């Protein structure tokens, strides 16, 4: 028995009516599209025989999104939220619990790489830009979540450990929200454009939009999980069944946030190419990028790079930038 309360399914089905299949199959289709887009993105990466560190980091995240989207779609079609108990609880919780780590790792890694690629920010300390360091942090997050969920599944008396997972995710999401909002404000206020062309101006505006949109989504996710953990849906709730419509609304909002994060990350990866159309970016998102060798040097050595017309510098790790000096020189 999972410690977090859910609805009384017999009562809920009669109240929801068509709203239940709409929720299940709409998000199953959305997760299926996420998985399909992830496969398309991966196919473009694996066409290259030599991959820079940036590409390897991005590939690892896209693979996680693929597993995440595919598992969500399958579970929603076969046995949504273990409502009928047809799927093994161990398998279900093992794959369903990877949602928060996938969101945080994908959101932070891919957008951090996109931030570096778009602005050529010099971000320190250099060790945080190495694949080994980022992989270690991500694996630790996955290990903590999976271990705690398995412990709670077999030993419900240690259900308080779920608060650890929730706290880590909420704090991580809040840090990303504050950090990307700060980055967007810093670029908007301190980036001096002396004579920016259309391409340079578009790059800067695109970075600002990505930063603010990422901040809004990360903040929304953090607030949603905070509400779920302290309300009647949390571990310490003293009720056996929650209100069906309140549960349906909360789950719909959580699923929507997950889908938006996945699409944002994958589309950001596609837009990192030099193609003008989305189809072109999707069909060759790694092709024609002349900066990959410079990206590898920067990610390995922490050295700054600059492109024609744009030169930006900063001195700390996203999302906490201590000071910035952003200039655009033409």
PDB file of C-alpha atoms in Angstrom:
ATOM      1  CA  UNK A   1       0.000   0.000   0.000  1.00  0.00           C
ATOM      2  CA  UNK A   2       1.542   3.294  -1.089  1.00  0.00           C
ATOM      3  CA  UNK A   3       1.542   5.867   1.753  1.00  0.00           C
ATOM      4  CA  UNK A   4       0.325   8.785  -0.336  1.00  0.00           C
ATOM      5  CA  UNK A   5      -3.497   8.675  -0.514  1.00  0.00           C
ATOM      6  CA  UNK A   6      -5.411   8.449  -3.762  1.00  0.00           C
ATOM      7  CA  UNK A   7      -9.057   8.512  -4.769  1.00  0.00           C
ATOM      8  CA  UNK A   8     -11.634   5.819  -4.142  1.00  0.00           C
ATOM      9  CA  UNK A   9     -11.544   4.439  -7.668  1.00  0.00           C
ATOM     10  CA  UNK A  10     -15.124   3.126  -7.785  1.00  0.00           C
ATOM     11  CA  UNK A  11     -16.493   6.490  -6.683  1.00  0.00           C
ATOM     12  CA  UNK A  12     -14.025   8.421  -8.831  1.00  0.00           C
ATOM     13  CA  UNK A  13     -14.936   6.623 -12.048  1.00  0.00           C
ATOM     14  CA  UNK A  14     -18.605   7.491 -11.619  1.00  0.00           C
ATOM     15  CA  UNK A  15     -17.803  11.149 -10.909  1.00  0.00           C
ATOM     16  CA  UNK A  16     -15.243  11.679 -13.659  1.00  0.00           C
ATOM     17  CA  UNK A  17     -17.199  10.170 -16.513  1.00  0.00           C
ATOM     18  CA  UNK A  18     -15.418  10.955 -19.810  1.00  0.00           C
ATOM     19  CA  UNK A  19     -12.869  13.156 -18.016  1.00  0.00           C
ATOM     20  CA  UNK A  20     -10.913  10.060 -16.953  1.00  0.00           C
ATOM     21  CA  UNK A  21     -10.285   8.597 -20.434  1.00  0.00           C
ATOM     22  CA  UNK A  22      -9.570  12.111 -21.712  1.00  0.00           C
ATOM     23  CA  UNK A  23      -6.854  12.510 -19.074  1.00  0.00           C
ATOM     24  CA  UNK A  24      -5.383   9.051 -19.652  1.00  0.00           C
ATOM     25  CA  UNK A  25      -5.277   8.961 -23.434  1.00  0.00           C
ATOM     26  CA  UNK A  26      -4.466  12.622 -24.002  1.00  0.00           C
ATOM     27  CA  UNK A  27      -1.338  12.409 -21.883  1.00  0.00           C
ATOM     28  CA  UNK A  28      -0.504   8.948 -23.219  1.00  0.00           C
ATOM     29  CA  UNK A  29      -0.447  10.459 -26.700  1.00  0.00           C
ATOM     30  CA  UNK A  30       1.606  13.430 -25.484  1.00  0.00           C
ATOM     31  CA  UNK A  31       4.199  11.155 -23.870  1.00  0.00           C
ATOM     32  CA  UNK A  32       4.232   9.057 -27.011  1.00  0.00           C
ATOM     33  CA  UNK A  33       5.011  12.173 -29.056  1.00  0.00           C
ATOM     34  CA  UNK A  34       7.773  13.037 -26.594  1.00  0.00           C
ATOM     35  CA  UNK A  35       9.310   9.596 -27.108  1.00  0.00           C
ATOM     36  CA  UNK A  36       8.943   9.870 -30.893  1.00  0.00           C
ATOM     37  CA  UNK A  37      10.604  13.290 -30.977  1.00  0.00           C
ATOM     38  CA  UNK A  38      13.404  11.976 -28.753  1.00  0.00           C
ATOM     39  CA  UNK A  39      14.016   9.119 -31.220  1.00  0.00           C
ATOM     40  CA  UNK A  40      14.182  11.606 -34.111  1.00  0.00           C
ATOM     41  CA  UNK A  41      16.655  13.791 -32.224  1.00  0.00           C
ATOM     42  CA  UNK A  42      18.810  10.788 -31.310  1.00  0.00           C
ATOM     43  CA  UNK A  43      18.872   9.598 -34.911  1.00  0.00           C
ATOM     44  CA  UNK A  44      20.421  12.884 -36.007  1.00  0.00           C
ATOM     45  CA  UNK A  45      23.089  12.669 -33.309  1.00  0.00           C
ATOM     46  CA  UNK A  46      24.082   9.092 -34.086  1.00  0.00           C
ATOM     47  CA  UNK A  47      24.660   9.971 -37.733  1.00  0.00           C
ATOM     48  CA  UNK A  48      27.883  11.610 -36.591  1.00  0.00           C
ATOM     49  CA  UNK A  49      30.922   9.435 -35.985  1.00  0.00           C
ATOM     50  CA  UNK A  50      32.706  11.959 -33.774  1.00  0.00           C
ATOM     51  CA  UNK A  51      30.716  13.520 -30.951  1.00  0.00           C
ATOM     52  CA  UNK A  52      31.922  16.393 -28.806  1.00  0.00           C
ATOM     53  CA  UNK A  53      31.336  16.513 -25.062  1.00  0.00           C
ATOM     54  CA  UNK A  54      28.344  18.783 -25.628  1.00  0.00           C
ATOM     55  CA  UNK A  55      26.748  16.188 -27.913  1.00  0.00           C
ATOM     56  CA  UNK A  56      27.405  13.367 -25.452  1.00  0.00           C
ATOM     57  CA  UNK A  57      25.783  15.324 -22.647  1.00  0.00           C
ATOM     58  CA  UNK A  58      22.778  16.085 -24.805  1.00  0.00           C
ATOM     59  CA  UNK A  59      22.463  12.475 -25.968  1.00  0.00           C
ATOM     60  CA  UNK A  60      22.398  11.197 -22.386  1.00  0.00           C
ATOM     61  CA  UNK A  61      19.569  13.589 -21.546  1.00  0.00           C
ATOM     62  CA  UNK A  62      17.576  12.758 -24.695  1.00  0.00           C
ATOM     63  CA  UNK A  63      17.872   9.034 -23.903  1.00  0.00           C
ATOM     64  CA  UNK A  64      16.490   9.680 -20.422  1.00  0.00           C
ATOM     65  CA  UNK A  65      13.589  11.638 -21.918  1.00  0.00           C
ATOM     66  CA  UNK A  66      12.952   8.778 -24.353  1.00  0.00           C
ATOM     67  CA  UNK A  67      12.733   6.224 -21.515  1.00  0.00           C
ATOM     68  CA  UNK A  68      10.647   8.630 -19.466  1.00  0.00           C
ATOM     69  CA  UNK A  69       8.142   9.368 -22.239  1.00  0.00           C
ATOM     70  CA  UNK A  70       7.864   5.766 -23.375  1.00  0.00           C
ATOM     71  CA  UNK A  71       7.345   4.361 -19.868  1.00  0.00           C
ATOM     72  CA  UNK A  72       4.750   7.025 -19.029  1.00  0.00           C
ATOM     73  CA  UNK A  73       2.828   6.321 -22.235  1.00  0.00           C
ATOM     74  CA  UNK A  74       2.865   2.544 -21.689  1.00  0.00           C
ATOM     75  CA  UNK A  75       1.771   2.747 -18.055  1.00  0.00           C
ATOM     76  CA  UNK A  76      -1.043   5.167 -18.839  1.00  0.00           C
ATOM     77  CA  UNK A  77      -2.364   2.834 -21.516  1.00  0.00           C
ATOM     78  CA  UNK A  78      -2.006  -0.420 -19.561  1.00  0.00           C
ATOM     79  CA  UNK A  79      -2.777   0.505 -15.955  1.00  0.00           C
ATOM     80  CA  UNK A  80      -2.910   4.249 -15.210  1.00  0.00           C
ATOM     81  CA  UNK A  81      -1.766   5.051 -11.665  1.00  0.00           C
ATOM     82  CA  UNK A  82      -2.107   1.344 -10.701  1.00  0.00           C
ATOM     83  CA  UNK A  83      -5.868   1.824 -10.625  1.00  0.00           C
ATOM     84  CA  UNK A  84      -6.574  -1.787 -11.551  1.00  0.00           C
ATOM     85  CA  UNK A  85      -3.413  -3.360 -10.114  1.00  0.00           C
ATOM     86  CA  UNK A  86      -2.569  -5.212 -13.325  1.00  0.00           C
ATOM     87  CA  UNK A  87       1.062  -4.014 -13.394  1.00  0.00           C
ATOM     88  CA  UNK A  88       3.664  -5.034 -10.849  1.00  0.00           C
ATOM     89  CA  UNK A  89       3.953  -2.253  -8.216  1.00  0.00           C
ATOM     90  CA  UNK A  90       7.726  -2.712  -8.201  1.00  0.00           C
ATOM     91  CA  UNK A  91       8.027  -2.141 -11.948  1.00  0.00           C
ATOM     92  CA  UNK A  92       5.560   0.714 -11.846  1.00  0.00           C
ATOM     93  CA  UNK A  93       7.242   2.643  -9.017  1.00  0.00           C
ATOM     94  CA  UNK A  94      10.704   1.848 -10.365  1.00  0.00           C
ATOM     95  CA  UNK A  95       9.963   3.562 -13.697  1.00  0.00           C
ATOM     96  CA  UNK A  96       7.384   6.118 -12.564  1.00  0.00           C
ATOM     97  CA  UNK A  97       9.679   7.511  -9.862  1.00  0.00           C
ATOM     98  CA  UNK A  98      12.312   8.562 -12.414  1.00  0.00           C
ATOM     99  CA  UNK A  99      10.097  11.507 -13.419  1.00  0.00           C
ATOM    100  CA  UNK A 100      11.537  14.172 -11.069  1.00  0.00           C
ATOM    101  CA  UNK A 101      15.221  13.242 -11.677  1.00  0.00           C
ATOM    102  CA  UNK A 102      14.665  13.250 -15.449  1.00  0.00           C
ATOM    103  CA  UNK A 103      13.034  16.689 -15.287  1.00  0.00           C
ATOM    104  CA  UNK A 104      15.753  18.282 -13.164  1.00  0.00           C
ATOM    105  CA  UNK A 105      18.668  16.701 -14.995  1.00  0.00           C
ATOM    106  CA  UNK A 106      17.268  17.418 -18.460  1.00  0.00           C
ATOM    107  CA  UNK A 107      16.231  20.932 -17.524  1.00  0.00           C
ATOM    108  CA  UNK A 108      19.569  21.839 -15.977  1.00  0.00           C
ATOM    109  CA  UNK A 109      21.972  20.011 -18.313  1.00  0.00           C
ATOM    110  CA  UNK A 110      20.417  20.770 -21.693  1.00  0.00           C
ATOM    111  CA  UNK A 111      19.521  24.361 -20.919  1.00  0.00           C
ATOM    112  CA  UNK A 112      22.930  24.922 -19.390  1.00  0.00           C
ATOM    113  CA  UNK A 113      24.542  23.603 -22.565  1.00  0.00           C
ATOM    114  CA  UNK A 114      22.142  25.691 -24.676  1.00  0.00           C
ATOM    115  CA  UNK A 115      23.015  28.745 -22.603  1.00  0.00           C
ATOM    116  CA  UNK A 116      26.715  28.179 -23.227  1.00  0.00           C
ATOM    117  CA  UNK A 117      26.187  27.499 -26.910  1.00  0.00           C
ATOM    118  CA  UNK A 118      23.983  30.542 -27.508  1.00  0.00           C
ATOM    119  CA  UNK A 119      25.955  33.157 -25.584  1.00  0.00           C
ATOM    120  CA  UNK A 120      29.446  31.685 -25.194  1.00  0.00           C
ATOM    121  CA  UNK A 121      29.229  32.412 -21.482  1.00  0.00           C
ATOM    122  CA  UNK A 122      32.358  31.580 -19.524  1.00  0.00           C
ATOM    123  CA  UNK A 123      30.964  29.754 -16.513  1.00  0.00           C
ATOM    124  CA  UNK A 124      33.071  28.578 -13.605  1.00  0.00           C
ATOM    125  CA  UNK A 125      34.258  26.678 -11.799  1.00  0.00           C
ATOM    126  CA  UNK A 126      35.270  24.536 -14.770  1.00  0.00           C
ATOM    127  CA  UNK A 127      34.638  21.234 -12.977  1.00  0.00           C
ATOM    128  CA  UNK A 128      30.889  21.843 -13.131  1.00  0.00           C
ATOM    129  CA  UNK A 129      31.096  21.914 -16.919  1.00  0.00           C
ATOM    130  CA  UNK A 130      32.652  18.452 -17.163  1.00  0.00           C
ATOM    131  CA  UNK A 131      30.566  15.495 -18.222  1.00  0.00           C
ATOM    132  CA  UNK A 132      31.907  13.388 -15.354  1.00  0.00           C
ATOM    133  CA  UNK A 133      30.769  15.874 -12.695  1.00  0.00           C
ATOM    134  CA  UNK A 134      27.304  16.389 -14.159  1.00  0.00           C
ATOM    135  CA  UNK A 135      26.883  12.629 -14.644  1.00  0.00           C
ATOM    136  CA  UNK A 136      27.846  12.011 -11.014  1.00  0.00           C
ATOM    137  CA  UNK A 137      25.284  14.505  -9.714  1.00  0.00           C
ATOM    138  CA  UNK A 138      22.573  13.067 -11.943  1.00  0.00           C
ATOM    139  CA  UNK A 139      23.336   9.459 -10.996  1.00  0.00           C
ATOM    140  CA  UNK A 140      23.302  10.349  -7.301  1.00  0.00           C
ATOM    141  CA  UNK A 141      19.865  11.932  -7.706  1.00  0.00           C
ATOM    142  CA  UNK A 142      18.564   8.840  -9.482  1.00  0.00           C
ATOM    143  CA  UNK A 143      20.086   6.534  -6.880  1.00  0.00           C
ATOM    144  CA  UNK A 144      18.513   8.431  -3.977  1.00  0.00           C
ATOM    145  CA  UNK A 145      15.049   8.474  -5.568  1.00  0.00           C
ATOM    146  CA  UNK A 146      15.035   4.834  -6.641  1.00  0.00           C
ATOM    147  CA  UNK A 147      16.440   3.579  -3.330  1.00  0.00           C
ATOM    148  CA  UNK A 148      13.923   5.481  -1.238  1.00  0.00           C
ATOM    149  CA  UNK A 149      10.987   4.416  -3.386  1.00  0.00           C
ATOM    150  CA  UNK A 150      11.981   0.753  -3.145  1.00  0.00           C
ATOM    151  CA  UNK A 151      12.461   1.026   0.617  1.00  0.00           C
ATOM    152  CA  UNK A 152       9.045   2.621   1.061  1.00  0.00           C
ATOM    153  CA  UNK A 153       7.440   0.022  -1.183  1.00  0.00           C
ATOM    154  CA  UNK A 154       8.781  -2.865   0.917  1.00  0.00           C
ATOM    155  CA  UNK A 155       8.760  -1.085   4.285  1.00  0.00           C
ATOM    156  CA  UNK A 156       5.851   1.399   4.483  1.00  0.00           C
ATOM    157  CA  UNK A 157       6.882   2.376   8.017  1.00  0.00           C
ATOM    158  CA  UNK A 158       9.768   4.418   6.529  1.00  0.00           C
ATOM    159  CA  UNK A 159       7.445   6.468   4.331  1.00  0.00           C
ATOM    160  CA  UNK A 160       8.860   9.677   5.815  1.00  0.00           C
ATOM    161  CA  UNK A 161      11.865   9.125   3.552  1.00  0.00           C
ATOM    162  CA  UNK A 162       9.699  10.251   0.644  1.00  0.00           C
ATOM    163  CA  UNK A 163       9.928  13.739   2.112  1.00  0.00           C
ATOM    164  CA  UNK A 164      13.658  13.656   1.331  1.00  0.00           C
ATOM    165  CA  UNK A 165      12.946  13.060  -2.382  1.00  0.00           C
ATOM    166  CA  UNK A 166      10.277  15.738  -2.440  1.00  0.00           C
ATOM    167  CA  UNK A 167      12.468  18.265  -0.643  1.00  0.00           C
ATOM    168  CA  UNK A 168      15.401  17.699  -2.996  1.00  0.00           C
ATOM    169  CA  UNK A 169      13.150  18.109  -6.023  1.00  0.00           C
ATOM    170  CA  UNK A 170      11.389  21.212  -4.675  1.00  0.00           C
ATOM    171  CA  UNK A 171      14.643  22.936  -3.718  1.00  0.00           C
ATOM    172  CA  UNK A 172      16.269  21.977  -7.023  1.00  0.00           C
ATOM    173  CA  UNK A 173      13.301  23.326  -8.966  1.00  0.00           C
ATOM    174  CA  UNK A 174      13.244  26.557  -6.962  1.00  0.00           C
ATOM    175  CA  UNK A 175      16.990  27.019  -7.507  1.00  0.00           C
ATOM    176  CA  UNK A 176      16.566  26.559 -11.256  1.00  0.00           C
ATOM    177  CA  UNK A 177      13.661  29.010 -11.308  1.00  0.00           C
ATOM    178  CA  UNK A 178      15.580  31.695  -9.422  1.00  0.00           C
ATOM    179  CA  UNK A 179      18.755  31.055 -11.376  1.00  0.00           C
ATOM    180  CA  UNK A 180      17.260  31.234 -14.857  1.00  0.00           C
ATOM    181  CA  UNK A 181      15.182  34.268 -13.950  1.00  0.00           C
ATOM    182  CA  UNK A 182      18.363  35.946 -12.736  1.00  0.00           C
ATOM    183  CA  UNK A 183      20.169  35.010 -15.948  1.00  0.00           C
ATOM    184  CA  UNK A 184      17.343  36.434 -18.072  1.00  0.00           C
ATOM    185  CA  UNK A 185      17.280  39.693 -16.116  1.00  0.00           C
ATOM    186  CA  UNK A 186      21.079  39.970 -16.179  1.00  0.00           C
ATOM    187  CA  UNK A 187      21.250  39.542 -19.933  1.00  0.00           C
ATOM    188  CA  UNK A 188      18.345  41.913 -20.561  1.00  0.00           C
ATOM    189  CA  UNK A 189      19.763  44.661 -18.347  1.00  0.00           C
ATOM    190  CA  UNK A 190      23.498  44.338 -18.880  1.00  0.00           C
ATOM    191  CA  UNK A 191      23.815  43.247 -22.484  1.00  0.00           C
ATOM    192  CA  UNK A 192      24.803  46.368 -24.422  1.00  0.00           C
ATOM    193  CA  UNK A 193      24.122  46.092 -28.131  1.00  0.00           C
ATOM    194  CA  UNK A 194      26.091  48.621 -30.088  1.00  0.00           C
ATOM    195  CA  UNK A 195      25.136  47.530 -33.584  1.00  0.00           C
ATOM    196  CA  UNK A 196      23.538  44.110 -33.518  1.00  0.00           C
ATOM    197  CA  UNK A 197      22.442  42.545 -36.746  1.00  0.00           C
ATOM    198  CA  UNK A 198      19.290  40.514 -37.169  1.00  0.00           C
ATOM    199  CA  UNK A 199      21.022  37.229 -36.348  1.00  0.00           C
ATOM    200  CA  UNK A 200      22.793  38.508 -33.235  1.00  0.00           C
ATOM    201  CA  UNK A 201      19.691  40.264 -31.962  1.00  0.00           C
ATOM    202  CA  UNK A 202      17.616  37.139 -32.534  1.00  0.00           C
ATOM    203  CA  UNK A 203      20.107  35.049 -30.551  1.00  0.00           C
ATOM    204  CA  UNK A 204      19.948  37.415 -27.589  1.00  0.00           C
ATOM    205  CA  UNK A 205      16.149  37.639 -27.602  1.00  0.00           C
ATOM    206  CA  UNK A 206      15.883  33.880 -27.912  1.00  0.00           C
ATOM    207  CA  UNK A 207      18.159  33.403 -24.910  1.00  0.00           C
ATOM    208  CA  UNK A 208      16.073  35.825 -22.856  1.00  0.00           C
ATOM    209  CA  UNK A 209      12.859  34.009 -23.788  1.00  0.00           C
ATOM    210  CA  UNK A 210      14.350  30.621 -22.944  1.00  0.00           C
ATOM    211  CA  UNK A 211      15.602  31.892 -19.584  1.00  0.00           C
ATOM    212  CA  UNK A 212      12.269  33.401 -18.511  1.00  0.00           C
ATOM    213  CA  UNK A 213      10.209  30.489 -19.823  1.00  0.00           C
ATOM    214  CA  UNK A 214      12.485  28.015 -18.040  1.00  0.00           C
ATOM    215  CA  UNK A 215      12.214  30.014 -14.834  1.00  0.00           C
ATOM    216  CA  UNK A 216       8.408  30.022 -15.036  1.00  0.00           C
ATOM    217  CA  UNK A 217       8.175  26.273 -15.669  1.00  0.00           C
ATOM    218  CA  UNK A 218      10.712  25.369 -12.969  1.00  0.00           C
ATOM    219  CA  UNK A 219       8.916  27.588 -10.476  1.00  0.00           C
ATOM    220  CA  UNK A 220       5.551  26.097 -11.389  1.00  0.00           C
ATOM    221  CA  UNK A 221       6.839  22.550 -10.898  1.00  0.00           C
ATOM    222  CA  UNK A 222       8.383  23.439  -7.538  1.00  0.00           C
ATOM    223  CA  UNK A 223       5.149  25.035  -6.294  1.00  0.00           C
ATOM    224  CA  UNK A 224       3.039  22.116  -7.525  1.00  0.00           C
ATOM    225  CA  UNK A 225       5.151  19.519  -5.726  1.00  0.00           C
ATOM    226  CA  UNK A 226       5.267  21.653  -2.601  1.00  0.00           C
ATOM    227  CA  UNK A 227       1.476  21.800  -2.560  1.00  0.00           C
ATOM    228  CA  UNK A 228       1.205  18.058  -3.157  1.00  0.00           C
ATOM    229  CA  UNK A 229       3.593  17.265  -0.299  1.00  0.00           C
ATOM    230  CA  UNK A 230       1.976  19.477   2.372  1.00  0.00           C
ATOM    231  CA  UNK A 231      -1.686  19.064   1.409  1.00  0.00           C
ATOM    232  CA  UNK A 232      -4.052  16.121   1.749  1.00  0.00           C
ATOM    233  CA  UNK A 233      -2.086  14.369  -1.021  1.00  0.00           C
ATOM    234  CA  UNK A 234       1.095  14.171   1.082  1.00  0.00           C
ATOM    235  CA  UNK A 235       2.658  11.368   3.088  1.00  0.00           C
ATOM    236  CA  UNK A 236       1.355  12.685   6.418  1.00  0.00           C
ATOM    237  CA  UNK A 237      -2.239  12.984   5.266  1.00  0.00           C
ATOM    238  CA  UNK A 238      -4.659  11.388   7.757  1.00  0.00           C
ATOM    239  CA  UNK A 239      -7.388  10.602   5.227  1.00  0.00           C
ATOM    240  CA  UNK A 240      -7.801   7.338   3.343  1.00  0.00           C
ATOM    241  CA  UNK A 241      -9.152   8.788   0.090  1.00  0.00           C
ATOM    242  CA  UNK A 242      -8.762  12.231  -1.445  1.00  0.00           C
ATOM    243  CA  UNK A 243     -11.364  14.177  -3.387  1.00  0.00           C
ATOM    244  CA  UNK A 244     -11.511  12.661  -6.905  1.00  0.00           C
ATOM    245  CA  UNK A 245     -11.699  15.958  -8.794  1.00  0.00           C
ATOM    246  CA  UNK A 246      -8.918  17.531  -6.736  1.00  0.00           C
ATOM    247  CA  UNK A 247      -6.720  14.493  -7.436  1.00  0.00           C
ATOM    248  CA  UNK A 248      -7.611  14.549 -11.142  1.00  0.00           C
ATOM    249  CA  UNK A 249      -6.725  18.249 -11.376  1.00  0.00           C
ATOM    250  CA  UNK A 250      -3.413  17.827  -9.544  1.00  0.00           C
ATOM    251  CA  UNK A 251      -2.336  14.858 -11.661  1.00  0.00           C
ATOM    252  CA  UNK A 252      -3.344  16.634 -14.869  1.00  0.00           C
ATOM    253  CA  UNK A 253      -1.295  19.669 -13.912  1.00  0.00           C
ATOM    254  CA  UNK A 254       1.733  17.519 -13.021  1.00  0.00           C
ATOM    255  CA  UNK A 255       1.518  15.613 -16.297  1.00  0.00           C
ATOM    256  CA  UNK A 256       1.184  18.872 -18.244  1.00  0.00           C
ATOM    257  CA  UNK A 257       4.306  20.281 -16.579  1.00  0.00           C
ATOM    258  CA  UNK A 258       6.261  17.126 -17.402  1.00  0.00           C
ATOM    259  CA  UNK A 259       5.203  17.211 -21.045  1.00  0.00           C
ATOM    260  CA  UNK A 260       6.060  20.911 -21.384  1.00  0.00           C
ATOM    261  CA  UNK A 261       9.527  20.356 -19.876  1.00  0.00           C
ATOM    262  CA  UNK A 262      10.235  17.467 -22.253  1.00  0.00           C
ATOM    263  CA  UNK A 263       9.095  19.356 -25.350  1.00  0.00           C
ATOM    264  CA  UNK A 264      10.994  22.483 -24.305  1.00  0.00           C
ATOM    265  CA  UNK A 265      14.210  20.540 -23.831  1.00  0.00           C
ATOM    266  CA  UNK A 266      13.883  18.602 -27.094  1.00  0.00           C
ATOM    267  CA  UNK A 267      12.932  21.663 -29.146  1.00  0.00           C
ATOM    268  CA  UNK A 268      15.841  23.563 -27.580  1.00  0.00           C
ATOM    269  CA  UNK A 269      18.157  20.784 -28.736  1.00  0.00           C
ATOM    270  CA  UNK A 270      16.710  20.977 -32.247  1.00  0.00           C
ATOM    271  CA  UNK A 271      17.093  24.747 -32.362  1.00  0.00           C
ATOM    272  CA  UNK A 272      20.777  24.506 -31.527  1.00  0.00           C
ATOM    273  CA  UNK A 273      21.449  23.842 -35.214  1.00  0.00           C
ATOM    274  CA  UNK A 274      21.933  26.393 -37.979  1.00  0.00           C
ATOM    275  CA  UNK A 275      18.808  25.344 -39.896  1.00  0.00           C
ATOM    276  CA  UNK A 276      16.078  27.924 -40.367  1.00  0.00           C
ATOM    277  CA  UNK A 277      13.061  25.637 -40.149  1.00  0.00           C
ATOM    278  CA  UNK A 278      12.030  23.285 -37.381  1.00  0.00           C
ATOM    279  CA  UNK A 279      12.009  20.344 -39.808  1.00  0.00           C
ATOM    280  CA  UNK A 280      15.497  21.239 -40.909  1.00  0.00           C
ATOM    281  CA  UNK A 281      16.657  21.527 -37.343  1.00  0.00           C
ATOM    282  CA  UNK A 282      15.092  18.189 -36.502  1.00  0.00           C
ATOM    283  CA  UNK A 283      16.616  16.434 -39.495  1.00  0.00           C
ATOM    284  CA  UNK A 284      20.092  17.805 -38.887  1.00  0.00           C
ATOM    285  CA  UNK A 285      20.328  19.336 -35.440  1.00  0.00           C
ATOM    286  CA  UNK A 286      23.970  18.334 -35.089  1.00  0.00           C
ATOM    287  CA  UNK A 287      24.940  18.890 -38.693  1.00  0.00           C
ATOM    288  CA  UNK A 288      26.666  21.997 -39.848  1.00  0.00           C
ATOM    289  CA  UNK A 289      27.592  23.272 -36.394  1.00  0.00           C
ATOM    290  CA  UNK A 290      31.117  24.587 -36.717  1.00  0.00           C
ATOM    291  CA  UNK A 291      31.418  25.364 -33.028  1.00  0.00           C
ATOM    292  CA  UNK A 292      31.438  21.806 -31.690  1.00  0.00           C
ATOM    293  CA  UNK A 293      35.201  21.622 -31.358  1.00  0.00           C
ATOM    294  CA  UNK A 294      35.214  24.945 -29.497  1.00  0.00           C
ATOM    295  CA  UNK A 295      32.360  23.704 -27.311  1.00  0.00           C
ATOM    296  CA  UNK A 296      34.408  20.643 -26.396  1.00  0.00           C
ATOM    297  CA  UNK A 297      37.401  22.761 -25.443  1.00  0.00           C
ATOM    298  CA  UNK A 298      35.240  25.068 -23.368  1.00  0.00           C
ATOM    299  CA  UNK A 299      33.440  22.216 -21.598  1.00  0.00           C
ATOM    300  CA  UNK A 300      36.698  20.434 -20.868  1.00  0.00           C
ATOM    301  CA  UNK A 301      38.902  23.373 -19.952  1.00  0.00           C
ATOM    302  CA  UNK A 302      36.403  26.027 -18.856  1.00  0.00           C
ATOM    303  CA  UNK A 303      37.889  28.491 -21.347  1.00  0.00           C
ATOM    304  CA  UNK A 304      35.795  31.263 -22.878  1.00  0.00           C
ATOM    305  CA  UNK A 305      34.902  31.324 -26.544  1.00  0.00           C
ATOM    306  CA  UNK A 306      33.488  34.006 -28.741  1.00  0.00           C
ATOM    307  CA  UNK A 307      31.711  34.120 -32.051  1.00  0.00           C
ATOM    308  CA  UNK A 308      31.730  36.836 -34.653  1.00  0.00           C
ATOM    309  CA  UNK A 309      29.853  39.783 -33.240  1.00  0.00           C
ATOM    310  CA  UNK A 310      29.078  38.301 -29.804  1.00  0.00           C
ATOM    311  CA  UNK A 311      31.279  38.044 -26.754  1.00  0.00           C
ATOM    312  CA  UNK A 312      29.860  37.410 -23.299  1.00  0.00           C
ATOM    313  CA  UNK A 313      31.458  36.557 -19.970  1.00  0.00           C
ATOM    314  CA  UNK A 314      30.232  35.457 -16.570  1.00  0.00           C
ATOM    315  CA  UNK A 315      31.890  34.123 -13.438  1.00  0.00           C
ATOM    316  CA  UNK A 316      29.937  31.452 -11.625  1.00  0.00           C
ATOM    317  CA  UNK A 317      27.895  28.300 -12.038  1.00  0.00           C
ATOM    318  CA  UNK A 318      24.312  28.548 -13.296  1.00  0.00           C
ATOM    319  CA  UNK A 319      21.891  29.044 -11.661  1.00  0.00           C
ATOM    320  CA  UNK A 320      23.875  31.145  -9.157  1.00  0.00           C
ATOM    321  CA  UNK A 321      25.949  33.704 -11.059  1.00  0.00           C
ATOM    322  CA  UNK A 322      28.005  35.874  -8.720  1.00  0.00           C
ATOM    323  CA  UNK A 323      28.828  38.629 -11.154  1.00  0.00           C
ATOM    324  CA  UNK A 324      28.443  39.175 -14.844  1.00  0.00           C
ATOM    325  CA  UNK A 325      29.887  41.370 -17.521  1.00  0.00           C
ATOM    326  CA  UNK A 326      27.843  40.912 -20.639  1.00  0.00           C
ATOM    327  CA  UNK A 327      28.851  42.871 -23.715  1.00  0.00           C
ATOM    328  CA  UNK A 328      27.989  42.510 -27.339  1.00  0.00           C
ATOM    329  CA  UNK A 329      30.653  43.746 -29.696  1.00  0.00           C
ATOM    330  CA  UNK A 330      30.172  44.096 -33.414  1.00  0.00           C
TER     331      UNK A 330
END
